[in-house]
């Protein structure tokens, strides 16, 4: 949950939807005491962290390309 919270506060475009969905599913699973929902939420958490990492790397690559294109 802490990793999802950190991913939520990052100012990445389209980067907040996946962690928020994972936290919501996890909360519903914990409230309902449903092991399957919690397992699905943990898979969603892993996918959300992978998506956030991809967005960070892609953003850094685009910024690097843009700086090279401009001449910095």
PDB file of C-alpha atoms in Angstrom, residues 6-68:
ATOM      1  CA  UNK A   6       4.162   6.788  -3.496  1.00  0.00           C
ATOM      2  CA  UNK A   7       3.193   5.954  -7.074  1.00  0.00           C
ATOM      3  CA  UNK A   8      -0.020   7.951  -6.672  1.00  0.00           C
ATOM      4  CA  UNK A   9       1.715  11.184  -5.703  1.00  0.00           C
ATOM      5  CA  UNK A  10       4.116  11.180  -8.653  1.00  0.00           C
ATOM      6  CA  UNK A  11       3.193  13.851 -11.208  1.00  0.00           C
ATOM      7  CA  UNK A  12       3.152  11.468 -14.177  1.00  0.00           C
ATOM      8  CA  UNK A  13       0.432  11.825 -16.829  1.00  0.00           C
ATOM      9  CA  UNK A  14      -1.776   8.707 -16.836  1.00  0.00           C
ATOM     10  CA  UNK A  15       0.278   7.322 -13.967  1.00  0.00           C
ATOM     11  CA  UNK A  16      -2.299   7.527 -11.184  1.00  0.00           C
ATOM     12  CA  UNK A  17      -5.110   5.370 -12.541  1.00  0.00           C
ATOM     13  CA  UNK A  18      -3.456   1.957 -12.172  1.00  0.00           C
ATOM     14  CA  UNK A  19      -2.193   2.427  -8.579  1.00  0.00           C
ATOM     15  CA  UNK A  20      -5.524   3.913  -7.514  1.00  0.00           C
ATOM     16  CA  UNK A  21      -7.408   0.966  -8.997  1.00  0.00           C
ATOM     17  CA  UNK A  22      -5.110  -1.482  -7.221  1.00  0.00           C
ATOM     18  CA  UNK A  23      -5.619   0.268  -3.878  1.00  0.00           C
ATOM     19  CA  UNK A  24      -9.403   0.318  -4.353  1.00  0.00           C
ATOM     20  CA  UNK A  25      -9.522  -3.403  -5.173  1.00  0.00           C
ATOM     21  CA  UNK A  26      -7.255  -4.135  -2.204  1.00  0.00           C
ATOM     22  CA  UNK A  27      -9.467  -2.117   0.139  1.00  0.00           C
ATOM     23  CA  UNK A  28     -12.604  -3.867  -1.098  1.00  0.00           C
ATOM     24  CA  UNK A  29     -10.908  -7.243  -0.690  1.00  0.00           C
ATOM     25  CA  UNK A  30      -9.826  -6.426   2.853  1.00  0.00           C
ATOM     26  CA  UNK A  31     -13.277  -5.139   3.812  1.00  0.00           C
ATOM     27  CA  UNK A  32     -14.989  -8.193   2.350  1.00  0.00           C
ATOM     28  CA  UNK A  33     -12.298 -10.542   3.752  1.00  0.00           C
ATOM     29  CA  UNK A  34     -12.069 -12.072   0.287  1.00  0.00           C
ATOM     30  CA  UNK A  35      -8.766 -13.797  -0.436  1.00  0.00           C
ATOM     31  CA  UNK A  36      -9.348 -13.904  -4.192  1.00  0.00           C
ATOM     32  CA  UNK A  37      -9.917 -10.151  -4.360  1.00  0.00           C
ATOM     33  CA  UNK A  38      -6.763  -9.561  -2.321  1.00  0.00           C
ATOM     34  CA  UNK A  39      -4.784 -11.846  -4.653  1.00  0.00           C
ATOM     35  CA  UNK A  40      -6.129  -9.963  -7.679  1.00  0.00           C
ATOM     36  CA  UNK A  41      -5.220  -6.682  -5.971  1.00  0.00           C
ATOM     37  CA  UNK A  42      -1.649  -7.853  -5.383  1.00  0.00           C
ATOM     38  CA  UNK A  43      -1.318  -8.733  -9.070  1.00  0.00           C
ATOM     39  CA  UNK A  44      -2.754  -5.320  -9.938  1.00  0.00           C
ATOM     40  CA  UNK A  45      -0.227  -3.703  -7.587  1.00  0.00           C
ATOM     41  CA  UNK A  46       2.646  -5.409  -9.387  1.00  0.00           C
ATOM     42  CA  UNK A  47       1.251  -4.364 -12.773  1.00  0.00           C
ATOM     43  CA  UNK A  48       0.714  -0.808 -11.549  1.00  0.00           C
ATOM     44  CA  UNK A  49       4.300  -0.544 -10.327  1.00  0.00           C
ATOM     45  CA  UNK A  50       5.538  -1.918 -13.648  1.00  0.00           C
ATOM     46  CA  UNK A  51       3.381   0.630 -15.515  1.00  0.00           C
ATOM     47  CA  UNK A  52       4.681   3.478 -13.347  1.00  0.00           C
ATOM     48  CA  UNK A  53       8.270   2.353 -13.924  1.00  0.00           C
ATOM     49  CA  UNK A  54       7.651   2.186 -17.662  1.00  0.00           C
ATOM     50  CA  UNK A  55       6.209   5.702 -17.659  1.00  0.00           C
ATOM     51  CA  UNK A  56       9.221   7.003 -15.729  1.00  0.00           C
ATOM     52  CA  UNK A  57      11.706   5.397 -18.120  1.00  0.00           C
ATOM     53  CA  UNK A  58       9.752   6.469 -21.206  1.00  0.00           C
ATOM     54  CA  UNK A  59       9.471  10.033 -19.905  1.00  0.00           C
ATOM     55  CA  UNK A  60      13.194  10.183 -19.200  1.00  0.00           C
ATOM     56  CA  UNK A  61      13.960   8.867 -22.705  1.00  0.00           C
ATOM     57  CA  UNK A  62      11.690  11.418 -24.340  1.00  0.00           C
ATOM     58  CA  UNK A  63      13.214  14.207 -22.262  1.00  0.00           C
ATOM     59  CA  UNK A  64      16.731  13.057 -23.178  1.00  0.00           C
ATOM     60  CA  UNK A  65      15.813  12.957 -26.869  1.00  0.00           C
ATOM     61  CA  UNK A  66      14.197  16.388 -26.653  1.00  0.00           C
ATOM     62  CA  UNK A  67      17.243  17.888 -24.948  1.00  0.00           C
ATOM     63  CA  UNK A  68      19.496  16.397 -27.642  1.00  0.00           C
TER      64      UNK A  68
END
